[in-house]
XYZ file of C-alpha atoms in Angstrom:
750
model
C -0.408 -0.270 0.241
C 1.196 3.631 -1.319
C 1.615 5.549 1.668
C 0.734 9.092 1.229
C 1.766 12.774 3.243
C -1.085 14.436 4.188
C -1.777 17.054 2.429
C -0.184 20.374 3.733
C 2.374 18.212 5.328
C 5.486 20.466 6.108
C 8.981 19.871 3.908
C 10.408 16.701 5.148
C 7.856 15.393 6.800
C 8.343 11.396 7.391
C 4.791 9.248 5.238
C 5.826 6.934 7.721
C 4.216 8.611 10.803
C 1.035 9.185 9.023
C -0.371 7.042 11.153
C -0.026 9.714 13.828
C -1.527 12.673 11.774
C -5.389 13.203 13.263
C -3.982 12.089 16.844
C -4.558 15.736 18.476
C -2.396 17.023 21.038
C -1.197 13.764 22.223
C -0.352 12.633 18.886
C 1.882 15.454 18.987
C 3.639 15.037 21.699
C 3.789 11.018 20.272
C 5.600 12.532 17.440
C 7.757 14.624 19.278
C 8.619 12.381 21.977
C 12.525 10.975 21.457
C 11.233 7.289 22.023
C 15.083 6.153 21.056
C 15.774 6.392 24.803
C 12.910 3.488 25.964
C 13.441 0.331 25.130
C 10.757 0.454 22.193
C 13.271 2.663 20.474
C 12.806 5.081 17.570
C 8.685 5.579 15.801
C 10.462 4.619 12.259
C 11.221 1.593 14.025
C 7.799 0.677 16.269
C 6.466 -2.846 14.399
C 2.786 -2.284 12.521
C 0.584 -3.671 15.785
C 2.168 -1.293 18.038
C 1.354 1.158 15.092
C -2.325 0.213 14.555
C -2.682 0.440 17.922
C -1.195 3.659 18.700
C -3.279 5.290 15.659
C -6.385 3.958 16.950
C -6.434 5.034 20.666
C -5.374 8.484 19.512
C -8.727 8.715 16.781
C -10.451 7.137 19.777
C -12.712 10.253 22.599
C -12.748 7.339 25.387
C -10.022 7.578 27.514
C -7.516 4.805 26.272
C -3.823 4.250 27.678
C -1.784 0.974 26.028
C 0.993 0.451 28.165
C 3.723 -1.321 25.394
C 6.213 -4.131 26.167
C 7.068 -5.474 29.618
C 7.563 -2.817 31.538
C 4.570 -1.247 30.071
C 5.030 1.969 28.410
C 2.253 4.469 28.583
C 0.893 6.034 25.049
C -1.709 7.448 25.151
C -4.706 9.911 24.250
C -6.037 13.192 24.758
C -8.926 11.948 26.647
C -6.439 10.402 28.761
C -4.306 13.302 29.175
C -6.764 14.900 30.971
C -7.517 12.075 33.251
C -4.200 12.337 34.155
C -4.035 16.155 35.341
C -1.171 17.215 36.580
C 0.961 14.268 35.703
C 0.293 14.968 32.138
C 2.646 15.097 29.950
C 5.343 13.726 32.166
C 3.350 10.170 31.934
C 3.841 9.449 28.048
C 6.396 7.060 27.607
C 7.152 6.441 31.220
C 7.170 2.792 33.129
C 3.442 2.841 33.904
C 4.773 1.111 37.188
C 6.964 4.852 37.340
C 4.651 6.746 36.613
C 1.919 5.742 38.707
C 3.823 5.021 41.820
C 1.273 5.612 44.616
C -0.651 2.191 42.221
C 2.472 0.264 41.378
C 1.040 -2.617 42.830
C -2.000 -2.720 40.759
C -0.159 -2.165 37.618
C 1.858 -4.725 38.435
C -1.220 -7.172 38.479
C -2.263 -5.317 35.558
C 0.536 -5.881 33.913
C 1.249 -9.539 35.004
C -2.564 -10.496 33.664
C -2.624 -8.742 30.598
C 0.973 -10.279 29.287
C -0.439 -13.721 30.122
C -3.289 -13.034 27.893
C -5.610 -12.040 30.300
C -8.020 -9.504 30.404
C -9.608 -7.860 33.643
C -12.581 -5.142 34.167
C -12.902 -3.139 36.990
C -16.593 -1.130 37.409
C -16.400 1.769 39.984
C -12.959 0.909 41.241
C -10.946 3.243 43.791
C -8.169 4.667 43.400
C -6.065 7.432 45.200
C -4.280 9.518 43.234
C -2.479 12.191 43.195
C -3.414 14.565 39.771
C -2.974 17.609 41.510
C -0.290 18.001 44.254
C -2.330 16.185 46.349
C -3.875 12.828 47.031
C -7.410 12.142 45.715
C -9.901 9.623 46.004
C -11.150 8.787 42.041
C -13.319 6.433 41.276
C -13.198 4.451 37.118
C -14.251 2.026 35.353
C -11.420 0.160 33.824
C -11.016 -2.608 31.336
C -8.490 -4.179 30.180
C -7.046 -5.855 27.291
C -4.229 -7.810 26.141
C -2.541 -6.178 22.600
C -0.758 -9.255 20.031
C 2.351 -7.965 18.655
C 3.520 -10.008 15.251
C 4.299 -13.012 16.776
C 0.945 -13.368 18.119
C 2.108 -13.134 21.287
C 0.417 -10.532 23.814
C 2.946 -7.477 23.535
C 0.511 -4.842 26.281
C -2.068 -4.067 27.439
C -4.954 -1.732 26.708
C -6.922 0.127 28.982
C -9.994 1.767 28.281
C -10.381 4.179 31.756
C -13.969 6.045 32.297
C -13.532 8.028 35.231
C -16.836 7.781 37.363
C -15.556 9.296 40.612
C -18.572 12.353 39.806
C -21.476 9.606 39.645
C -20.453 7.641 42.970
C -19.990 10.889 44.617
C -22.909 12.185 43.245
C -24.368 8.145 44.484
C -22.657 8.769 47.582
C -24.225 12.041 48.597
C -27.695 10.815 47.756
C -26.295 7.480 50.147
C -24.897 9.444 52.867
C -28.155 11.794 53.138
C -30.401 9.313 53.447
C -28.361 7.157 56.053
C -27.765 10.977 57.835
C -31.808 11.139 57.140
C -32.292 7.574 59.151
C -30.217 8.519 61.615
C -31.494 11.353 62.307
C -34.990 10.204 62.638
C -33.991 7.233 64.696
C -32.356 10.313 66.772
C -35.404 12.153 66.973
C -37.556 8.844 67.929
C -34.983 7.819 70.419
C -34.316 11.166 72.316
C -38.033 12.467 72.082
C -39.136 11.248 75.026
C -36.962 12.702 77.286
C -37.681 16.444 79.459
C -34.039 16.424 80.558
C -30.963 17.828 78.763
C -29.013 16.029 80.387
C -30.520 12.866 79.494
C -31.005 13.941 75.941
C -27.255 14.619 75.097
C -26.146 11.444 76.692
C -28.248 9.750 74.375
C -27.298 12.024 71.057
C -23.784 11.618 71.980
C -23.759 7.325 72.282
C -25.648 6.766 69.419
C -23.818 9.817 66.648
C -20.500 8.423 68.013
C -21.739 5.015 67.106
C -22.901 5.870 63.692
C -19.404 7.920 62.993
C -17.237 5.090 64.594
C -15.607 7.807 66.786
C -14.090 7.103 70.071
C -15.208 9.988 71.917
C -17.863 12.043 71.450
C -18.677 14.940 73.929
C -20.951 18.161 74.725
C -20.149 21.284 76.828
C -21.057 25.046 77.570
C -19.289 27.180 77.223
C -18.673 30.310 79.886
C -19.771 33.966 79.411
C -16.047 35.199 78.357
C -16.351 32.445 75.247
C -13.030 30.771 76.784
C -13.837 28.403 79.504
C -16.068 25.648 78.917
C -17.523 22.688 81.279
C -17.739 18.952 79.398
C -20.762 17.873 81.159
C -20.989 14.676 79.586
C -19.695 12.048 76.457
C -19.773 9.265 75.426
C -15.997 7.405 75.334
C -15.395 3.848 73.145
C -13.351 1.370 75.289
C -9.980 2.387 75.940
C -11.049 5.455 75.416
C -11.099 8.350 78.707
C -14.068 10.081 79.827
C -13.072 14.157 79.453
C -15.649 15.569 81.389
C -13.509 18.676 82.999
C -13.300 22.402 83.103
C -11.422 23.473 80.368
C -10.095 26.927 78.246
C -10.334 26.782 74.180
C -7.192 28.614 74.527
C -5.458 25.611 75.604
C -6.374 24.237 71.642
C -4.701 26.821 69.715
C -5.516 30.060 67.943
C -7.240 28.563 65.186
C -9.618 26.805 67.470
C -10.236 29.547 68.979
C -10.666 32.053 65.662
C -12.902 29.181 64.252
C -15.146 28.573 66.621
C -15.536 31.828 68.041
C -16.775 32.588 64.362
C -19.270 29.776 64.389
C -17.470 27.633 61.990
C -15.949 24.502 62.750
C -12.848 23.035 63.891
C -11.792 20.512 61.816
C -8.254 18.114 62.549
C -7.208 15.024 60.749
C -4.416 14.351 62.253
C -2.937 16.471 65.403
C 0.519 15.542 65.422
C 0.766 16.977 61.550
C -1.076 19.544 61.834
C -0.620 21.581 64.748
C 2.492 23.219 67.117
C 3.231 20.288 69.465
C 2.017 22.598 72.708
C -1.507 22.427 70.569
C -1.592 18.909 69.518
C -0.420 17.818 73.799
C -3.743 19.445 74.712
C -5.620 17.041 72.041
C -3.002 13.974 72.974
C -4.460 14.436 76.508
C -7.959 14.046 75.376
C -6.921 10.666 73.676
C -7.603 11.928 70.337
C -6.088 12.276 67.369
C -8.420 13.475 65.165
C -11.158 15.938 65.614
C -14.487 18.085 64.537
C -15.735 20.391 66.862
C -18.932 21.736 66.296
C -19.853 25.416 67.818
C -23.146 26.797 68.257
C -23.816 30.527 68.104
C -26.580 32.073 69.872
C -27.555 35.558 70.225
C -24.021 36.475 68.690
C -21.761 34.661 70.941
C -20.546 31.086 71.193
C -22.601 28.937 73.882
C -22.382 25.769 73.612
C -19.794 22.321 71.404
C -20.362 19.372 70.478
C -16.723 17.421 69.498
C -16.436 13.943 68.094
C -12.624 12.923 68.727
C -10.883 9.443 67.143
C -7.651 8.284 69.004
C -6.426 7.552 65.844
C -5.930 9.942 62.118
C -8.552 10.234 59.711
C -9.820 11.676 56.999
C -12.920 13.217 57.844
C -15.957 13.128 54.903
C -18.133 15.660 53.876
C -20.327 13.413 55.540
C -19.047 13.121 59.002
C -19.077 17.384 58.741
C -22.648 17.511 57.641
C -24.206 15.237 60.003
C -23.023 16.660 63.285
C -23.403 20.229 61.856
C -27.785 18.377 61.708
C -27.393 16.969 64.766
C -25.484 20.163 66.747
C -28.559 21.507 65.429
C -31.221 20.057 66.279
C -30.195 18.665 69.357
C -30.290 22.127 70.581
C -32.727 23.227 69.010
C -35.050 20.476 70.629
C -33.001 21.206 74.384
C -34.191 25.145 74.534
C -37.749 23.664 73.907
C -37.138 21.138 76.125
C -35.271 23.603 78.911
C -38.373 26.147 77.892
C -41.590 23.436 78.904
C -39.316 22.212 81.831
C -39.012 26.013 82.637
C -42.795 26.299 82.171
C -43.560 23.138 84.497
C -41.439 24.223 86.765
C -43.125 27.804 86.756
C -46.525 25.492 87.141
C -45.034 23.793 90.196
C -43.608 26.450 92.087
C -47.233 28.535 91.993
C -48.883 24.964 92.659
C -46.777 24.847 95.163
C -47.016 28.580 96.384
C -50.634 28.229 96.273
C -50.563 25.296 98.592
C -48.131 26.246 100.656
C -50.361 29.428 101.338
C -53.181 26.969 101.986
C -51.172 25.049 104.282
C -50.103 28.199 106.244
C -53.245 29.555 106.513
C -54.565 26.611 107.679
C -51.689 26.159 109.730
C -51.936 29.491 111.106
C -55.691 28.750 111.793
C -55.131 25.378 113.692
C -50.346 27.020 115.931
C -54.197 30.442 116.547
C -56.826 27.546 117.620
C -54.570 25.602 119.663
C -52.980 28.345 120.872
C -56.686 29.856 121.986
C -56.778 26.136 123.431
C -52.946 25.932 125.167
C -53.936 29.426 126.309
C -57.831 28.576 127.885
C -55.763 25.469 129.405
C -53.117 27.653 131.296
C -55.432 29.882 132.470
C -58.060 27.405 133.726
C -54.399 25.754 135.200
C -53.173 28.766 137.148
C -56.842 29.789 138.237
C -56.532 25.950 139.679
C -53.171 26.294 140.819
C -53.563 29.900 142.234
C -56.200 29.041 144.530
C -54.351 25.197 145.366
C -51.529 27.455 146.026
C -53.688 30.113 148.341
C -54.683 27.172 150.436
C -51.684 25.898 151.260
C -50.178 28.975 152.023
C -52.619 29.385 154.066
C -52.081 25.504 155.871
C -48.418 26.323 155.890
C -49.333 29.695 157.632
C -50.401 27.548 159.971
C -47.764 25.024 160.283
C -44.858 27.001 160.239
C -46.047 29.754 162.171
C -46.471 27.572 165.399
C -43.453 25.184 164.715
C -42.077 28.572 165.064
C -43.585 29.982 167.862
C -43.342 26.110 169.220
C -39.382 26.595 168.977
C -39.021 29.346 171.001
C -40.951 28.335 173.748
C -39.331 24.604 173.741
C -36.684 23.958 176.383
C -33.065 23.213 175.430
C -33.438 19.650 174.268
C -31.763 19.130 170.779
C -34.155 16.055 170.558
C -37.004 17.971 170.446
C -34.922 21.244 168.721
C -34.369 18.810 165.875
C -37.290 17.674 165.033
C -38.787 20.929 165.105
C -36.385 21.824 162.715
C -37.386 18.776 160.211
C -40.565 20.201 160.073
C -39.992 24.046 159.788
C -37.673 22.251 157.072
C -40.675 19.740 155.494
C -42.667 23.541 155.770
C -40.304 25.667 154.308
C -40.057 23.156 151.167
C -44.093 23.243 150.786
C -44.007 27.026 150.720
C -41.228 26.699 148.249
C -43.511 24.865 145.694
C -46.122 26.828 146.462
C -44.131 29.801 144.984
C -43.243 27.738 142.289
C -46.652 27.149 141.795
C -47.760 30.793 141.716
C -45.111 31.556 139.444
C -46.140 29.509 136.913
C -49.787 30.485 137.930
C -48.136 34.204 137.278
C -49.758 34.770 140.579
C -47.015 35.030 142.874
C -45.785 38.684 144.354
C -43.648 40.287 142.636
C -41.445 43.801 143.916
C -40.358 46.142 141.389
C -36.800 47.832 141.252
C -34.135 48.463 138.397
C -32.098 45.588 137.404
C -28.761 45.396 135.791
C -28.797 42.010 134.638
C -24.540 41.917 134.124
C -24.588 43.003 137.940
C -26.387 40.229 138.663
C -24.760 37.066 136.814
C -21.543 38.277 137.540
C -22.448 38.452 141.249
C -24.588 34.690 141.032
C -21.599 33.314 138.824
C -19.663 32.121 142.082
C -23.307 30.661 144.010
C -23.578 28.980 140.487
C -20.266 27.262 140.452
C -20.352 26.077 143.563
C -24.140 24.665 143.215
C -23.382 23.366 139.896
C -19.822 21.589 140.888
C -16.058 21.773 139.036
C -17.070 19.220 136.201
C -19.494 21.635 134.973
C -18.023 24.897 133.174
C -19.593 28.387 133.113
C -19.155 30.198 130.706
C -20.960 34.044 130.490
C -20.166 36.805 127.776
C -22.383 39.610 127.886
C -23.413 42.214 124.979
C -21.569 46.139 124.977
C -25.495 47.794 125.629
C -26.634 47.966 129.071
C -28.933 45.368 130.369
C -31.510 46.831 132.668
C -34.862 45.765 133.528
C -37.772 46.222 135.863
C -38.557 42.457 138.084
C -37.589 40.850 141.422
C -34.143 40.318 141.373
C -34.642 37.334 144.479
C -37.319 35.642 141.817
C -34.716 36.308 138.695
C -31.966 34.413 140.408
C -34.494 31.697 141.919
C -34.896 31.347 138.105
C -32.041 31.722 136.556
C -30.442 29.088 139.406
C -33.850 26.858 137.966
C -32.159 26.537 134.259
C -28.616 25.957 136.093
C -29.734 23.073 137.642
C -31.819 21.935 134.451
C -28.433 22.302 132.376
C -26.641 20.297 135.104
C -28.844 17.386 134.808
C -29.077 17.824 131.090
C -25.869 16.993 130.898
C -25.120 14.583 133.589
C -22.745 16.563 135.584
C -20.436 16.874 132.917
C -19.819 20.030 130.591
C -20.669 23.225 129.703
C -22.545 26.005 130.380
C -22.726 29.183 128.276
C -24.703 32.042 129.686
C -25.319 35.379 127.153
C -26.822 38.495 127.837
C -27.414 40.909 125.060
C -30.211 43.409 123.854
C -32.861 42.541 121.162
C -35.143 44.760 119.221
C -38.555 43.548 118.641
C -40.466 45.084 115.325
C -43.336 43.337 115.067
C -45.369 41.071 118.098
C -43.460 38.165 118.533
C -45.834 35.510 120.194
C -46.185 37.183 123.672
C -43.963 40.336 122.957
C -45.080 43.008 121.859
C -43.202 45.329 119.531
C -39.757 47.080 121.917
C -36.222 46.687 123.309
C -35.702 43.967 124.841
C -32.912 42.580 127.290
C -32.198 38.555 126.087
C -30.977 36.201 128.477
C -29.739 33.158 127.153
C -28.777 29.847 128.665
C -27.117 26.974 127.061
C -25.994 23.612 127.432
C -24.394 20.578 126.352
C -26.751 17.479 127.514
C -29.066 15.105 125.962
C -31.215 17.533 124.748
C -35.254 17.222 123.676
C -36.988 15.702 121.238
C -39.478 18.094 119.756
C -42.710 16.338 121.551
C -40.709 16.670 124.817
C -39.676 20.186 123.964
C -43.672 21.195 124.061
C -44.482 19.742 127.080
C -41.290 21.245 128.760
C -43.071 24.035 130.403
C -46.167 22.416 131.425
C -46.592 22.443 135.106
C -45.693 18.881 137.044
C -44.078 17.240 133.586
C -40.404 16.060 134.237
C -38.261 13.684 132.475
C -36.307 13.068 135.554
C -37.771 10.250 137.203
C -40.353 9.445 140.332
C -39.018 12.041 143.413
C -36.265 13.901 141.175
C -37.914 16.602 140.564
C -41.008 18.650 140.803
C -41.897 19.595 137.200
C -41.837 23.100 137.904
C -38.803 24.370 137.333
C -39.345 25.644 134.276
C -42.819 26.409 134.292
C -41.999 29.148 137.176
C -39.446 30.582 134.857
C -41.721 30.531 132.255
C -44.837 32.215 134.121
C -42.373 34.790 135.825
C -40.861 35.732 132.293
C -44.468 36.635 131.419
C -45.600 38.056 134.545
C -42.457 40.732 134.301
C -43.939 41.299 130.049
C -41.871 38.797 128.570
C -41.257 35.456 127.750
C -39.713 32.028 127.855
C -38.453 30.225 124.619
C -36.380 26.878 124.306
C -34.439 25.444 121.485
C -33.235 22.187 121.950
C -31.844 19.242 119.757
C -30.880 15.654 121.252
C -27.252 14.800 121.783
C -26.562 18.219 121.087
C -28.406 20.867 124.020
C -30.485 23.453 124.781
C -30.801 26.427 124.972
C -33.483 28.809 127.529
C -33.599 32.460 126.642
C -35.590 35.054 129.495
C -37.019 37.607 126.874
C -37.440 40.574 129.359
C -38.844 44.716 128.628
C -35.784 46.581 128.600
C -35.844 49.758 130.714
C -33.649 53.103 130.956
C -30.630 52.641 133.145
C -30.697 56.365 134.414
C -34.608 56.146 134.185
C -36.724 57.352 137.079
C -35.445 58.689 140.891
C -33.849 56.616 143.204
C -36.496 56.484 146.107
C -36.211 58.997 148.832
C -33.596 58.217 151.550
C -36.169 57.616 154.692
C -35.331 59.761 157.613
C -34.102 58.445 160.690
C -37.441 58.355 162.575
C -37.699 56.211 166.064
C -40.043 53.539 165.444
C -42.570 52.181 166.920
C -41.330 49.394 168.408
C -42.934 47.449 171.016
C -41.457 46.014 173.778
C -41.291 42.016 175.353
C -43.390 41.628 176.713
C -46.399 43.203 175.375
C -47.482 46.248 177.502
C -50.339 48.645 176.898
C -48.502 51.000 175.391
C -47.079 48.587 172.776
C -48.758 49.295 169.102
C -52.743 47.469 168.933
C -52.561 46.052 165.187
C -56.173 44.120 163.680
C -55.385 41.415 162.156
C -58.193 40.554 160.088
C -57.823 36.915 158.481
C -61.319 34.322 157.459
C -59.632 31.259 158.214
C -59.336 30.641 162.254
C -56.014 28.939 162.500
C -54.344 31.379 159.903
C -56.247 34.156 162.389
C -55.300 32.662 165.889
C -51.513 31.459 164.728
C -51.187 35.702 162.969
C -52.398 36.590 166.247
C -49.835 34.485 168.388
C -46.979 35.786 166.556
C -47.937 39.251 167.048
C -48.181 38.602 170.487
C -45.043 36.847 170.883
C -43.070 39.916 169.501
C -44.850 42.514 172.405
C -48.148 43.840 169.583
C -51.481 44.002 171.454
C -53.943 42.096 169.273
C -57.756 42.521 167.911
C -58.783 40.359 165.337
C -61.640 40.387 162.802
C -62.801 37.230 160.844
C -64.325 39.307 157.788
C -63.685 43.145 156.260
C -67.247 44.484 157.435
C -65.803 43.401 160.827
C -62.605 44.915 160.827
C -64.337 48.106 159.956
C -66.867 47.705 162.387
C -64.059 47.187 165.600
C -62.572 50.811 163.721
C -65.355 52.749 164.640
C -64.929 51.754 167.759
C -61.381 50.778 168.702
C -57.879 52.603 167.989
C -55.138 50.861 166.016
C -51.966 51.654 164.944
C -51.826 49.325 161.692
C -54.451 46.954 160.413
C -52.693 43.643 158.494
C -55.500 41.663 156.608
C -55.390 38.894 153.957
C -56.581 39.734 150.635
C -58.842 36.794 149.529
C -61.448 37.070 151.776
C -65.453 36.712 151.140
C -67.386 39.653 150.380
C -65.130 41.809 150.662
C -61.090 41.602 149.450
C -58.515 42.534 151.659
C -58.132 45.209 148.556
C -60.829 46.605 149.124
C -60.667 46.856 152.923
C -57.584 48.429 152.597
C -59.714 51.458 150.009
C -62.178 51.801 152.684
C -59.533 52.229 155.316
C -57.593 54.861 153.311
C -61.004 56.487 152.960
C -62.047 56.471 156.542
C -58.539 57.026 157.878
C -55.596 58.437 155.498
C -52.810 57.834 157.822
C -53.667 54.597 159.395
C -51.007 51.769 157.757
C -52.236 49.006 155.882
C -50.358 45.987 155.111
C -51.632 42.792 153.101
C -51.272 39.769 153.387
C -51.711 37.458 149.994
C -51.468 33.633 149.252
C -50.965 34.905 145.563
C -50.237 38.320 143.538
C -54.254 38.866 142.259
C -54.690 41.743 144.046
C -57.252 42.894 141.335
C -60.407 45.000 143.263
C -58.802 48.614 143.975
C -55.688 47.456 145.279
C -53.198 49.939 145.834
C -49.820 49.190 144.334
C -48.006 51.013 147.787
C -49.721 48.881 149.921
C -46.677 46.820 151.696
C -46.967 42.789 150.965
C -46.294 39.933 152.747
C -46.775 36.745 151.264
C -47.579 33.711 152.841
C -46.338 31.809 154.612
C -44.444 33.915 156.462
C -42.043 33.704 159.763
C -41.553 35.970 162.577
C -38.205 38.015 161.081
C -40.382 38.526 157.625
C -43.436 39.994 160.166
C -41.036 42.032 162.558
C -39.414 43.074 159.382
C -42.419 44.567 156.989
C -44.143 45.453 160.174
C -41.298 47.900 161.147
C -41.089 49.502 157.546
C -45.107 50.157 157.736
C -45.022 51.643 161.319
C -42.066 53.496 160.779
C -43.192 54.843 157.504
C -46.438 56.312 158.622
C -44.758 57.636 161.818
C -42.489 59.698 159.144
């Protein structure tokens, strides 16, 4: 066959290379390539089979490459040059193993099979090629067939290459979207039931980590400074540590700060290769080599993070990023909804609780009121009963004690007789103490009003209390800087304090610390029985066994005691309670089992400088009777409706040297006064028809200068009583009778 040059071929054109004509850019490159440097030799010496195959592939629009010879020298067309990318034209004429060194093993197999006469076909084969300077995954349909030479044996391998990367990625994207949507639907169904944000996020991190196959998935809340953050929960694969705790964003590098603060994901494929050592170390401490951290921006600020970490370096895929982004948005939208619903529920709960509490409070108030009324009525009834009993007992004790005192003065000096009388007198005195406590509880004891500085009173009692309580009780005192002045009866307050101290000693089994504090307190609003005003608080605390609530409620009841039969009267605290209320204050008790008890006596405070000191009494001679009685001795009118008390009183007066006339009622006393001159009226208060106070008022009207002394078994002096009438409490001794009569007569004379 005659070979003719192509029309328009340049001078010197070798007609033997006409098979390259029409081969496009690659054909021209083949023509210009120095093939003599390869095992194929110059183009003019190529065998016809090689020429024919090359001519055919150059004319094909499909990417085709011919791998000729045992080394697989590459000859390809323009379509393949596009596939080769940045490696064209260096690939032309190169050995396939060296040209595509990243897939050398793959091509070795191709050459081995093809030169042996075999064929290979691959559909959507993934290979990682470097065509543009960086490794990239590509997918191709590859068909390999042997090409025979003139000897009839395979001289090379021809490959038809069709890149399917775009189609494969599109299909992967579709499948990825479908998988992502299926996962998101499953996640939504799994978390829809949760009303707690932490439970929701715990499930989310677990499902997301398993779906992506990562080592750790965690969520965090950002601080206000958008640097510090707290990982509140995470899911960790076996072998990976939990990363819950406090961190700073700056510890993970500048890029982490700038990316996340701008609302962009922070992506690291291999922190050892991509980050400075100090930043890589922060991730390594978390057990992470690869990371995606997704920010959540709300209100223009970084508010939360969700991150996935893998212990190995990882080439994150676009689907990974898309899924994490979608999970973050959906999760936090759900969380915000859950939190909003929780806030509504919490608001409703608080409203219901507040309403229920208000109803309970009103109900309770009607009841901490009905109970108070019942308690007040009970205490009033007990007070009336106690006062009446004490009055009757005082009359009996007056007879016994007075008679014993008169008897002792008339007995011969025989020790045995005197001892028996003294024992009887001690018993009568103990009975008198008991009735005084009963009257104190009933708030009907006779109190002497005087200004008292409680600090001075306590300081003066400390030594006495220490001796009474014993050396194993430590007494501590602490006084506030303000004045502690009150109006009260010093003897009764001392008795109350001693009662509290004895109770404290018994509660501590004789070993412990007792603290006495005095301070001033302002009460701005009514507080229990206290009205608004300034109070002095005297508190005594012990480190004893304490009381439970049931015992504490009954502690001030009369005759209630926990000390056992014969070890206490049960009137100590009730006496203190009655005394405090009689002085316008109150007693408050607090106690805890095995901790101790504190008793606080609150008393109205008075100005230490208020009022004037009592005017001094002039040293006027007192009209005191001589003993024995004489005609010029003062005459006393003794009035009492009780025959025994009246007789005993008359005996005691006569023993003191007074002349005595007696009356059994107020009316009889007034009748006697009309016809009998007397120097003083000594009258009982609790008498029928006319009380002693009413009698004193009539005496004042008839004889204003005639002194009156009131004798009473308790302090209820209603019915016109004058506060300046001297009072003598039953039972009284001859000494007390002598003193009060002397003072009354002296004042009358003055």
